[in-house]
PDB file of C-alpha atoms and ligand atoms in Angstrom:
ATOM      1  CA  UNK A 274       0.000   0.000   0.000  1.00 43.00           C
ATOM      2  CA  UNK A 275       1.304   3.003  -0.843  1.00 57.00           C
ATOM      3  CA  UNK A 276      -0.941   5.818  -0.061  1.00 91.00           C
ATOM      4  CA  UNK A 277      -0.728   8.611   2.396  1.00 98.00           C
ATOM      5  CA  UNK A 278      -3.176  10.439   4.848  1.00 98.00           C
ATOM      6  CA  UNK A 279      -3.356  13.968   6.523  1.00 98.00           C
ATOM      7  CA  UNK A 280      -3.449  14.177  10.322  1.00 98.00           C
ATOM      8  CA  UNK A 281      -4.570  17.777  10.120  1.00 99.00           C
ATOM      9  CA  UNK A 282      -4.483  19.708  14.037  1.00 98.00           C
ATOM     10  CA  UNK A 283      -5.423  23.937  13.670  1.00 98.00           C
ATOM     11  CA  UNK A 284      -7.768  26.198  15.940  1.00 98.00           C
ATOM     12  CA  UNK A 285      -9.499  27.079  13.364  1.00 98.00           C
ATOM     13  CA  UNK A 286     -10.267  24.255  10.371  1.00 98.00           C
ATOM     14  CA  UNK A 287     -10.875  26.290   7.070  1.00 98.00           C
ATOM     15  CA  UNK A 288      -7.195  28.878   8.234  1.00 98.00           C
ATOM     16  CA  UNK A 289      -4.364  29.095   6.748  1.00 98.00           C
ATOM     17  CA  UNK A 290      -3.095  25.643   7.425  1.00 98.00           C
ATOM     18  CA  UNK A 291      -6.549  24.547   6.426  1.00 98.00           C
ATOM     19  CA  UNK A 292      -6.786  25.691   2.845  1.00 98.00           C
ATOM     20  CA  UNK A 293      -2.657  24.548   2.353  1.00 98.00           C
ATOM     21  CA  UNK A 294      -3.677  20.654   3.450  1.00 98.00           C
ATOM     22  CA  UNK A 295      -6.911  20.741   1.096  1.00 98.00           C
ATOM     23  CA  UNK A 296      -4.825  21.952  -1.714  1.00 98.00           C
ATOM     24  CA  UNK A 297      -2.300  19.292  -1.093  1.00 98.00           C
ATOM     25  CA  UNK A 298      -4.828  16.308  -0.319  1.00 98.00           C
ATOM     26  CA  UNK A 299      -7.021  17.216  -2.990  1.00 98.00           C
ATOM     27  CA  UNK A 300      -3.921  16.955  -5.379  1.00 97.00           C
ATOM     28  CA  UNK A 301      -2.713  14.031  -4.107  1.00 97.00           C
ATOM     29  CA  UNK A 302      -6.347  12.886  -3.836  1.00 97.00           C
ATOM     30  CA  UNK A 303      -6.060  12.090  -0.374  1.00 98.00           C
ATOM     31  CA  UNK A 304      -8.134  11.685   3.251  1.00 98.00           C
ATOM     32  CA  UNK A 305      -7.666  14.078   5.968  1.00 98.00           C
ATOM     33  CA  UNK A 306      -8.275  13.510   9.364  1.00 98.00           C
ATOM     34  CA  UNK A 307      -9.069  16.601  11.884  1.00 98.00           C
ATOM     35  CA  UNK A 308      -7.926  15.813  14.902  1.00 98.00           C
ATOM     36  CA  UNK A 309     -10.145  18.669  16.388  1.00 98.00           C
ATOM     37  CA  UNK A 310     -13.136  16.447  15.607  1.00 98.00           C
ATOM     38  CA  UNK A 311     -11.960  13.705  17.580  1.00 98.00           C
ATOM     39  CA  UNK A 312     -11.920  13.285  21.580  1.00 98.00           C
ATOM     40  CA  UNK A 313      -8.803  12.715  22.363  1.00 98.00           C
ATOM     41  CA  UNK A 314      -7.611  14.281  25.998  1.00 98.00           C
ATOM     42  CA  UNK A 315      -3.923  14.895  27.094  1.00 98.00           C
ATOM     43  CA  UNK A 316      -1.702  11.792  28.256  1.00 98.00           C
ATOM     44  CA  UNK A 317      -2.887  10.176  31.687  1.00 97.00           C
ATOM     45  CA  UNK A 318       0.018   8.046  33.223  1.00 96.00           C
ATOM     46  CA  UNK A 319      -3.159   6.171  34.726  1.00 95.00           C
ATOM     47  CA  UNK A 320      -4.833   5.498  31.215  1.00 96.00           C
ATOM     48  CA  UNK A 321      -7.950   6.162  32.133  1.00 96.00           C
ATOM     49  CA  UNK A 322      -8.763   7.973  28.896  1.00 97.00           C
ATOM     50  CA  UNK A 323      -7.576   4.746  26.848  1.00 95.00           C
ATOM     51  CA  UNK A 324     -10.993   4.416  25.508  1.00 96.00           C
ATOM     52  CA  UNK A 325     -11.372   8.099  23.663  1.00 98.00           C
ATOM     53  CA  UNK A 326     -10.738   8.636  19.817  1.00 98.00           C
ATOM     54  CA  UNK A 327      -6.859   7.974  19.931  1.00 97.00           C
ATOM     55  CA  UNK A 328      -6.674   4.323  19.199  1.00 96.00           C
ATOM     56  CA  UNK A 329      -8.928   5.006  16.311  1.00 97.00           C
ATOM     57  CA  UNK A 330      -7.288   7.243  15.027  1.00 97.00           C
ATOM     58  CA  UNK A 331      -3.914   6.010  15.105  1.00 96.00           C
ATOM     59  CA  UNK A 332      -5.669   2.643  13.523  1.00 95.00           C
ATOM     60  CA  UNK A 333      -6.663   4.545  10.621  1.00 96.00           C
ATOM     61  CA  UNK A 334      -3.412   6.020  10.239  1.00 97.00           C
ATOM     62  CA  UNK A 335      -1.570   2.938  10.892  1.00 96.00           C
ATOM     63  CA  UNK A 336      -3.651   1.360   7.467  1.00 95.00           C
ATOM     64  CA  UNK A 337      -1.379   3.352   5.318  1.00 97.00           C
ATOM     65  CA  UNK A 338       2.691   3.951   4.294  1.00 97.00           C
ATOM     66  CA  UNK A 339       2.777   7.430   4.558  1.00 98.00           C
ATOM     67  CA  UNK A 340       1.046   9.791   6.931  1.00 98.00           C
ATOM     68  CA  UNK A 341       1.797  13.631   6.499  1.00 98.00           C
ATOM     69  CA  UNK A 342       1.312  15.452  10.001  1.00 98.00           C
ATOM     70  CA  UNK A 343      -0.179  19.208   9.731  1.00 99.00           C
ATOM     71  CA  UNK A 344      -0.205  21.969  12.115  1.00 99.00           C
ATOM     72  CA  UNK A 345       0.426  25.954  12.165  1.00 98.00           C
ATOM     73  CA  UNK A 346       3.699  26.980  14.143  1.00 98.00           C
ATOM     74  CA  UNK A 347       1.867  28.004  17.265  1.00 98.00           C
ATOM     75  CA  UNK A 348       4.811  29.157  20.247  1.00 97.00           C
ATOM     76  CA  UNK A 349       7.829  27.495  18.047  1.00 97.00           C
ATOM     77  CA  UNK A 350       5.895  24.295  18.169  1.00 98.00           C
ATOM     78  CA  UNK A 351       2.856  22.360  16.900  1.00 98.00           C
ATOM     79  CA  UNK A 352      -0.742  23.558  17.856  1.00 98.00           C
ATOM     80  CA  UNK A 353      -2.414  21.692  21.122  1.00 98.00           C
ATOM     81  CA  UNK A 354      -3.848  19.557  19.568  1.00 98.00           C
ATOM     82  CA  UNK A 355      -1.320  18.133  17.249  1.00 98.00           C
ATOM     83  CA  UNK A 356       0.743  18.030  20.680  1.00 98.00           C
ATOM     84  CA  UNK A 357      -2.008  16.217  22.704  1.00 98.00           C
ATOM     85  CA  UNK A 358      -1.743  13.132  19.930  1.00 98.00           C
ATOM     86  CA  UNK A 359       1.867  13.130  19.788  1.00 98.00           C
ATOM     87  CA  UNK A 360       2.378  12.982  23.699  1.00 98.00           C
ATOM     88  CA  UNK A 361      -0.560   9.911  23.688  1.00 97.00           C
ATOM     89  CA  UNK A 362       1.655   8.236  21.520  1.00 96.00           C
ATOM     90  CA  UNK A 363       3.327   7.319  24.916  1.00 95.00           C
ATOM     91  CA  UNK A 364       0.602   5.373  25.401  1.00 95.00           C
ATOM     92  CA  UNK A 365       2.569   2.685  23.424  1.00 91.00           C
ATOM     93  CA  UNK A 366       5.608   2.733  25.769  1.00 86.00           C
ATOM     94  CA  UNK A 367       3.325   1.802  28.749  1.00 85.00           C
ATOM     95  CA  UNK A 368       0.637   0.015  27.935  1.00 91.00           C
ATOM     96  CA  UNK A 369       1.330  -3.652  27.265  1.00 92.00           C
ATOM     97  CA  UNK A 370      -1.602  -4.470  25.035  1.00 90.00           C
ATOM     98  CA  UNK A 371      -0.766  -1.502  22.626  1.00 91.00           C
ATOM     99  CA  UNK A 372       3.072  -1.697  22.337  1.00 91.00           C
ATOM    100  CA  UNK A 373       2.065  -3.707  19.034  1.00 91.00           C
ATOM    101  CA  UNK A 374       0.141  -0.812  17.765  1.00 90.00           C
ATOM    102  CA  UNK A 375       3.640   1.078  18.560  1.00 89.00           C
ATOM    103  CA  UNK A 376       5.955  -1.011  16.769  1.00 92.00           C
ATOM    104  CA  UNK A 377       3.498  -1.345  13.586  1.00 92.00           C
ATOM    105  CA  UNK A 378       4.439   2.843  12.908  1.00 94.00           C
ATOM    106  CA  UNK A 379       8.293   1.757  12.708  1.00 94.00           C
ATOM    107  CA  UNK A 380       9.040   2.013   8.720  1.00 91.00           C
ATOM    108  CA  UNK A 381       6.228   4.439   7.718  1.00 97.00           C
ATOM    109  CA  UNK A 382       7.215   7.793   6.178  1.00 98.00           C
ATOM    110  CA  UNK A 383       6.064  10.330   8.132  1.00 98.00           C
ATOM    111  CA  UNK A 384       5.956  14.421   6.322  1.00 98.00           C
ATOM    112  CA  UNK A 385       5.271  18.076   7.824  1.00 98.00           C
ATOM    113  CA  UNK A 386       3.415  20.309   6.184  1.00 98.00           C
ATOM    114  CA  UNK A 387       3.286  23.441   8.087  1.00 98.00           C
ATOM    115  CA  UNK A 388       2.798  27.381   8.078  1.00 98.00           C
ATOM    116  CA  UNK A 389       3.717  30.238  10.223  1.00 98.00           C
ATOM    117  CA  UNK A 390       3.854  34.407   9.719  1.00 98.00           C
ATOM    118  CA  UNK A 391       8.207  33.398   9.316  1.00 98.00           C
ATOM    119  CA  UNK A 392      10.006  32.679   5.978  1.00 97.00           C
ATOM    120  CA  UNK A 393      10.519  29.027   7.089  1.00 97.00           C
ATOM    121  CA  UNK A 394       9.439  26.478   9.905  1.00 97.00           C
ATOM    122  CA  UNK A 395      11.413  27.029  13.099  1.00 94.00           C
ATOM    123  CA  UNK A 396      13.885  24.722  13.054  1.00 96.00           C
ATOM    124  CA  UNK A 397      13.134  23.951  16.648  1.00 96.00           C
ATOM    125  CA  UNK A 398       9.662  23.153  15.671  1.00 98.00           C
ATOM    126  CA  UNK A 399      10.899  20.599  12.459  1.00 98.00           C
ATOM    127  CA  UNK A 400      13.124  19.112  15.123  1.00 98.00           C
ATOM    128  CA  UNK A 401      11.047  18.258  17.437  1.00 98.00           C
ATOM    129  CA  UNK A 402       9.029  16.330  14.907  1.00 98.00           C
ATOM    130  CA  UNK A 403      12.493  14.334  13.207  1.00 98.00           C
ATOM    131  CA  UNK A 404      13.040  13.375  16.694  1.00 98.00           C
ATOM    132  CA  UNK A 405      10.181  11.900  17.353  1.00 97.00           C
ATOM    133  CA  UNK A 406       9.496  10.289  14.097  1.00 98.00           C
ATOM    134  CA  UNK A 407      13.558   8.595  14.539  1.00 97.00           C
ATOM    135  CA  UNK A 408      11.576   7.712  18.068  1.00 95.00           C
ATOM    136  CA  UNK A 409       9.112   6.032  17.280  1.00 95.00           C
ATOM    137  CA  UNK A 410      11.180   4.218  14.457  1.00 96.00           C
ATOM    138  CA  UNK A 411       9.696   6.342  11.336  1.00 97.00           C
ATOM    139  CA  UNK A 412      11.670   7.650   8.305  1.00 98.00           C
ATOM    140  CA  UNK A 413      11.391  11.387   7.513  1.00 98.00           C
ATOM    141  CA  UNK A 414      10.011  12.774   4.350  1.00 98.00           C
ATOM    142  CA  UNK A 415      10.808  15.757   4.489  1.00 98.00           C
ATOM    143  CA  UNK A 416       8.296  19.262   4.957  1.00 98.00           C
ATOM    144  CA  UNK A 417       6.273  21.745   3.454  1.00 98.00           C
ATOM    145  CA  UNK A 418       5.981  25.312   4.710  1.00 98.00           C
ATOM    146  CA  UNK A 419       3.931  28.385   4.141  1.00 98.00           C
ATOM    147  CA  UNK A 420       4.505  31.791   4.948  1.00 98.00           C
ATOM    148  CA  UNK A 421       1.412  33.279   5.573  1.00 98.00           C
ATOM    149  CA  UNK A 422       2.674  36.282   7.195  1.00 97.00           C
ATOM    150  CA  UNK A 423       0.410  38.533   5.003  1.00 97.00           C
ATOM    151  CA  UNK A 424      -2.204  35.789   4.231  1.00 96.00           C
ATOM    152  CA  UNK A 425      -2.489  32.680   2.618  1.00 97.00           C
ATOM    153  CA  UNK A 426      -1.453  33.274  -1.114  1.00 96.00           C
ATOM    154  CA  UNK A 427      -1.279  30.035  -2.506  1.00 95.00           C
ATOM    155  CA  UNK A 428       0.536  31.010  -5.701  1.00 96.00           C
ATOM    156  CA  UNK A 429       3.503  31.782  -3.574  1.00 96.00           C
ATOM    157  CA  UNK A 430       3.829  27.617  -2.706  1.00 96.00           C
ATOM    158  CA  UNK A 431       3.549  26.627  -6.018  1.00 97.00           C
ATOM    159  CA  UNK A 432       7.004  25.114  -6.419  1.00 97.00           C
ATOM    160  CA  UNK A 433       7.494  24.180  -2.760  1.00 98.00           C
ATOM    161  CA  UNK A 434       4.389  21.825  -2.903  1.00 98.00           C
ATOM    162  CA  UNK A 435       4.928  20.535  -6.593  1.00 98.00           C
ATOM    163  CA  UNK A 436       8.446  19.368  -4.887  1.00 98.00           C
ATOM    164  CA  UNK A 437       6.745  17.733  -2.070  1.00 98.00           C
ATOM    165  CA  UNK A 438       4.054  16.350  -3.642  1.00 98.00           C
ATOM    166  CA  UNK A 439       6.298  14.825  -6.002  1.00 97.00           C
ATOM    167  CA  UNK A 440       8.205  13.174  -3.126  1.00 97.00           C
ATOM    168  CA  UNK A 441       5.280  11.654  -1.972  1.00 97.00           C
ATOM    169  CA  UNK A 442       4.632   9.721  -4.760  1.00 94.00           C
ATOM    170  CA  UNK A 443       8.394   9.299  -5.751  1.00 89.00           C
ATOM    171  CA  UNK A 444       8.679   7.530  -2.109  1.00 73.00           C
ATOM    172  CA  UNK A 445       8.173   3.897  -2.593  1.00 64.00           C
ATOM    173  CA  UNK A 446       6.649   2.181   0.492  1.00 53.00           C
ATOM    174  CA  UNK A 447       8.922  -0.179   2.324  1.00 49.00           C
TER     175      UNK A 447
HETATM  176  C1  FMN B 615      -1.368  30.998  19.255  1.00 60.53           C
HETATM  177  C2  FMN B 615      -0.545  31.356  18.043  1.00 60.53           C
HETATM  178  C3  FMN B 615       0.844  31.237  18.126  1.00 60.53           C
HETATM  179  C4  FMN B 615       1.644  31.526  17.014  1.00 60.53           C
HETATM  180  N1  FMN B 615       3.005  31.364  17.098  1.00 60.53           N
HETATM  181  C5  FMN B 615       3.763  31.563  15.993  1.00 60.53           C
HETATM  182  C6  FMN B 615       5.179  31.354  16.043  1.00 60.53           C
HETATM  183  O1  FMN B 615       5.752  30.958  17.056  1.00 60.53           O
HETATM  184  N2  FMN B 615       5.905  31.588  14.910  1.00 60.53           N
HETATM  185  C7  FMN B 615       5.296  32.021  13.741  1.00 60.53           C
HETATM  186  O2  FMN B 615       5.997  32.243  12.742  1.00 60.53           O
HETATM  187  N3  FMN B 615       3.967  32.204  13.671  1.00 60.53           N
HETATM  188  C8  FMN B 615       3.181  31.997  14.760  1.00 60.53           C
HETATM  189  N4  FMN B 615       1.825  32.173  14.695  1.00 60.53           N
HETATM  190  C9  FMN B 615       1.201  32.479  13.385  1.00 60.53           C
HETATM  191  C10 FMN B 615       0.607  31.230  12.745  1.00 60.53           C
HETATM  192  O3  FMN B 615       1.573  30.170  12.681  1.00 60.53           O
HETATM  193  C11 FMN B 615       0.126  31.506  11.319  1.00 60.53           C
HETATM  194  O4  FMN B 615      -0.760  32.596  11.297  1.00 60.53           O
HETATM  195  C12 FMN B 615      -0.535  30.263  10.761  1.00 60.53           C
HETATM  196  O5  FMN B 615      -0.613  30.380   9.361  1.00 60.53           O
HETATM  197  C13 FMN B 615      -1.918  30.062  11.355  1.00 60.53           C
HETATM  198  O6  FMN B 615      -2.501  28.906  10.809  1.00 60.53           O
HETATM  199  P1  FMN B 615      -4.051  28.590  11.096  1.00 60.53           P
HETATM  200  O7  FMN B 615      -4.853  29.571  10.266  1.00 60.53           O
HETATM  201  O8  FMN B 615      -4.247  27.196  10.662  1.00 60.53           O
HETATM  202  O9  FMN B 615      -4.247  28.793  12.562  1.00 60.53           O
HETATM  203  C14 FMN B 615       1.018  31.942  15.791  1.00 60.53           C
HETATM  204  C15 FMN B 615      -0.388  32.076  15.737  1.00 60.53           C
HETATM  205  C16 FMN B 615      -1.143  31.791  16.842  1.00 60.53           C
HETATM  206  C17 FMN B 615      -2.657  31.933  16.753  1.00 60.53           C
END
């Protein structure tokens, strides 16, 4: 299988990060998931929220090769929600019966595509992400960023999003 999905995280759903993830899904013809449709509260070291929309989710995502994570640069880093998904992925480390779910993300591509009001993604912010993906045993993609410092003006991302798209489908599953 080699298709990809959008896990798609924003305040707002039809913003600036919004329109830049339809434009890319719909050209790579695509799902998107919104994570702020889906319950999913903060990591609990006692679990007790084991039964909310994360292992869904992370089901769905876990059905395909590539999964392209998408958030605004909120404070340097990914928007609360995108951060409330990536800190349940501890969930795996501690929870016996879903350390398989873990090790099935090892060997999946995993992508950023991203915009702020800056000419390019904080690197603290794309860091965070490698790290994690090398983490949890996932092989980086690469990112896509837009500036949106005086808007969203898609003809600006033109050739930044031709060369990621292109990646996409250049990257064979493993
Ligand atoms: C709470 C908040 C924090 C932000 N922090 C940053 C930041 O650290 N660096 C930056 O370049 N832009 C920052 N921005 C600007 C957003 O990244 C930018 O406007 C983005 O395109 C918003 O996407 P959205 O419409 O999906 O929310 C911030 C915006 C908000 C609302």
């Amino acid at each position: 299988m080699n298709k990809a999905i959008a896990l798609f995280a924003s305040a707002r759903r039809n913003g600036n990060t919004g329109k830049f993830i339809d434009w890319i899904a719909s050209t790579l013809d695509i799902q998107i998931i919104d994570l702020s449709e889906k319950d999913i509260s903060p990591y609990d070291y006692n679990h007790k929220n084991i039964n909310d929309d994360f292992i869904p989710v992370m089901n769905q995502l876990l059905s395909y090769e590539k999964i392209i994570f998408v958030t605004p640069v909120y404070w340097y880093g990914p928007s609360a929600q995108m951060k409330t998904f990536i800190d349940r992925t501890s969930d795996f480390l501690d929870v016996e019966d879903l350390k398989d779910i873990g090790r099935r993300l090892r060997n999946k591509t995993a992508y950023i595509a991203c915009t702020s009001i800056s000419d390019d993604a904080d690197s603290s912010f794309i860091n965070s992400f490698k790290s994690t993906f090398e983490y949890l045993g996932m092989d980086y993609g690469g990112y896509v960023h837009a500036n949106c410092e005086n808007g969203y003006n898609q003809v600006k991302y033109i050739e930044d999003v031709d060369k990621f798209i292109n990646s996409i489908q250049e990257q064979k599953s493993a």
